[in-house]
Structure formats: structure tokens, C-alpha cells
Coordinates of C-alpha atoms in Angstrom, one line a residue:
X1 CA 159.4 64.8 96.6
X2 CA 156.4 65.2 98.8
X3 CA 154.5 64.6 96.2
X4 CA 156.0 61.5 95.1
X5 CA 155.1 60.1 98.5
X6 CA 151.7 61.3 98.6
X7 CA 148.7 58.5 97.9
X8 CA 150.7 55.4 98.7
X9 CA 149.1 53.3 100.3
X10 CA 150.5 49.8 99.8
X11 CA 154.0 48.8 101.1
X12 CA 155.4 47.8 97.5
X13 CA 154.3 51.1 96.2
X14 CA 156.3 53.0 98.8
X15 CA 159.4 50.4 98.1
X16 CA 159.4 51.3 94.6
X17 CA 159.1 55.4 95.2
X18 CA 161.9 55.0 97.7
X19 CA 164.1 53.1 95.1
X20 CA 163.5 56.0 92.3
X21 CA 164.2 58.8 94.6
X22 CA 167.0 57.4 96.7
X23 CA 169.0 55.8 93.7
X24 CA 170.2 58.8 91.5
X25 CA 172.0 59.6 95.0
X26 CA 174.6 56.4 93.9
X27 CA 175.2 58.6 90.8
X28 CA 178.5 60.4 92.6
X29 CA 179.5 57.1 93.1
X30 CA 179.6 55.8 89.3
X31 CA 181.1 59.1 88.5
X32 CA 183.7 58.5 91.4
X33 CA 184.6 55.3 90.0
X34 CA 184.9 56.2 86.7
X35 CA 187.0 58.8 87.4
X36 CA 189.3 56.4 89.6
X37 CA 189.8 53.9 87.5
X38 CA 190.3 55.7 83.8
X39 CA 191.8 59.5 84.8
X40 CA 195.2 58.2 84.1
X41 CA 194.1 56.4 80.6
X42 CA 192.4 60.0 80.1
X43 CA 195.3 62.0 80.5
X44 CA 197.3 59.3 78.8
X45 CA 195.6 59.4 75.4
X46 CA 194.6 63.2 75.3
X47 CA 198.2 63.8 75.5
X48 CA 198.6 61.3 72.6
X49 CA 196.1 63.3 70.3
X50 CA 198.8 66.0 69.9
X51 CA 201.1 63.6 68.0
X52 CA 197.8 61.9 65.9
X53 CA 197.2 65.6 64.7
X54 CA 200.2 66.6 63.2
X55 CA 200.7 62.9 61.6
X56 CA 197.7 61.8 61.1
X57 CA 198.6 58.9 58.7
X58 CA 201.0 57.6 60.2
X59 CA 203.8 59.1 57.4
X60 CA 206.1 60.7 59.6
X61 CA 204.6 64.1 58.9
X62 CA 204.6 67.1 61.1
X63 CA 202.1 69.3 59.9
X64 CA 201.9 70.9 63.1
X65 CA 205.1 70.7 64.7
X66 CA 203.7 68.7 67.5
X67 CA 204.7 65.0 67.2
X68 CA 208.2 65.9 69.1
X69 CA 206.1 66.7 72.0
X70 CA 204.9 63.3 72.8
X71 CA 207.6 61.5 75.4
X72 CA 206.0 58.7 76.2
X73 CA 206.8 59.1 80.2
X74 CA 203.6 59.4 82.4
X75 CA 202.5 62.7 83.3
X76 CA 201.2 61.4 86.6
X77 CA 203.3 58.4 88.6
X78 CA 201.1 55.4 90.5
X79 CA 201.4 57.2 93.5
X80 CA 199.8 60.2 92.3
X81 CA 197.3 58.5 90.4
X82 CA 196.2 56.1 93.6
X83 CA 196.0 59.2 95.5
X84 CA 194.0 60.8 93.2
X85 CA 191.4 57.3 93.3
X86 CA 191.6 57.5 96.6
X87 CA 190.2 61.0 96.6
X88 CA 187.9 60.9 94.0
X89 CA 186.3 57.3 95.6
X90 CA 185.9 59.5 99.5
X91 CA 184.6 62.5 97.7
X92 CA 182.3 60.5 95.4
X93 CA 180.7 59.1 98.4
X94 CA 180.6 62.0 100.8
X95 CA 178.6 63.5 98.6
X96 CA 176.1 60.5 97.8
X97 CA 175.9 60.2 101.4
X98 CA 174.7 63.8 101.6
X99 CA 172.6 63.6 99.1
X100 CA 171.0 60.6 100.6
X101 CA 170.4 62.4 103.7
X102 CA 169.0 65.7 101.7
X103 CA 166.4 63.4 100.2
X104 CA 165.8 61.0 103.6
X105 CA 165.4 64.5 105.6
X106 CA 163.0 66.5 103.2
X107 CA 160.7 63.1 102.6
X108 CA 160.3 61.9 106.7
X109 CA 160.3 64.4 109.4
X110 CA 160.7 62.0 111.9
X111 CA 163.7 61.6 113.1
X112 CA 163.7 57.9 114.2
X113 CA 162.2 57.2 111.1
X114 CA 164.5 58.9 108.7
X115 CA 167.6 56.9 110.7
X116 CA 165.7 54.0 110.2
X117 CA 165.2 54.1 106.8
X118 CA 168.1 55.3 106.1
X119 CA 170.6 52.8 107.5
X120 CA 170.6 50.2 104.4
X121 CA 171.6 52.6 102.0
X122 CA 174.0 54.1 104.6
X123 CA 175.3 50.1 105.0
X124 CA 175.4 49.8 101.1
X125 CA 177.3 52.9 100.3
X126 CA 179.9 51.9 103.5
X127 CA 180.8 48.5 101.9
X128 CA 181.2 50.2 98.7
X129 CA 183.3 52.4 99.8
X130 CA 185.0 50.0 101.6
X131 CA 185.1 47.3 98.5
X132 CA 186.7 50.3 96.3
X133 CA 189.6 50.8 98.6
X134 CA 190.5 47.7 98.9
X135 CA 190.6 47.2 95.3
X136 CA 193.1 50.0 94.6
X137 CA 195.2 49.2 97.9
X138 CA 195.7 46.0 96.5
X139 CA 198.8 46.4 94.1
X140 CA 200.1 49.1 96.8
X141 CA 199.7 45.8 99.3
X142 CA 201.5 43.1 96.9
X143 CA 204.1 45.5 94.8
X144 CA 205.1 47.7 97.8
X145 CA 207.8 50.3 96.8

């Protein structure tokens, strides 16, 4: 990382090093989100393989005595699946935040400096965080139980 920094001279330059260091801290945050929003369509159809395999044409064959397992009913309910976005959205950005500090502490020793440079991305992974749990509050807001 220190070398990354070292030579740069012109402002842009730096903009651009800061950019390629500090954005593969956001990646816990695409993996939080993917894991919020499709875990339940994950568990959904990896249960449905089960069935596929033991009919795999559709025939009503069970070559491997498997298609009776299928029932159709959710393995997890909304709840558990919004708590489980919840979750996984916190975590995911708990640990981008850390990162983000790992990299902001190891590149500027300064403490004023490392607050100050660090307080947009801090900003930006707030409202994300904030955006996210809004958007899976929302049917929990309109369809109460």
C-alpha cells in the first residue's frame, strides 16, 4: 500500500490511487446484498434440484426416490428471511467499514488526516446502509402481520 502512494505528486493521481485501494473495501457490501436479497431463492431452488434429479424429464419417474421429498412449503418464513437480510446487510458493512479503516490507517499516519479522508466513504457506506434497510423494512411497514 505504501508503495502505491509513493511518487504522487499531482492531486488527480492520488484521487485515482485512493479510488483503487479504498473500493474493493465496498466488496462485503455487494456480497451482503446479494446474499440479502436471493438467500431465500437459493435455498428455494436447491431444494427443488432433489425432485429435477430423480425426474429429470418431466415423466413422472422416480429414479431416485426423491421427488416425494419436495413439499413445496418454505423452508424459511418472511420473518426469518428479513432477519437474516437484516444481518447479512449490518455484517456486510461492519466489515467494509473495517476494512476501510485497515487501509485508511496503514496508508496516513496522521490521525486528523486519516478522519479526514476517511469521512466520505464513511458518509457513503452510512447511506447505504441506511438505503438497504429501508428497502427491506418496507413490506414489514405496508403488510404488517
Amino acid at each position: 500500500l505504501t508503495q502505491h502512494f509513493a511518487g504522487t505528486g499531482a492531486k488527480q493521481a492520488d484521487e485515482r490511487r485512493w479510488d483503487a485501494v479504498l473500493a474493493p473495501t465496498l466488496v462485503p457490501i455487494a456480497i451482503a446484498y446479494a446474499v440479502a436479497h436471493n438467500f431465500s431463492t437459493w435455498v428455494e431452488q436447491l431444494r427443488a434440484i432433489a425432485p429435477l434429479l430423480s425426474d429429470p424429464m418431466g415423466n413422472g419417474w422416480n429414479l431416485l426416490g426423491l421427488t416425494t421429498r419436495y413439499s413445496g412449503e418454505p423452508i424459511l418464513a418472511a420473518r426469518g428471511t428479513w432477519y437474516l437480510a437484516f444481518l447479512a446487510i449490518i455484517v456486510g458493512h461492519l466489515i467494509s467499514v473495517w476494512l476501510a479503516h485497515c487501509v485508511m490507517r496503514e496508508a496516513l499516519h496522521n490521525v486528523t488526516q486519516r478522519r479526514r479522508a476517511s469521512l466520505p466513504l464513511m458518509l457513503l457506506m452510512i447511506a447505504y446502509t441506511g438505503v438497504s434497510l429501508a428497502i427491506i423494512a418496507e413490506p414489514i411497514a405496508f403488510f404488517p402481520d
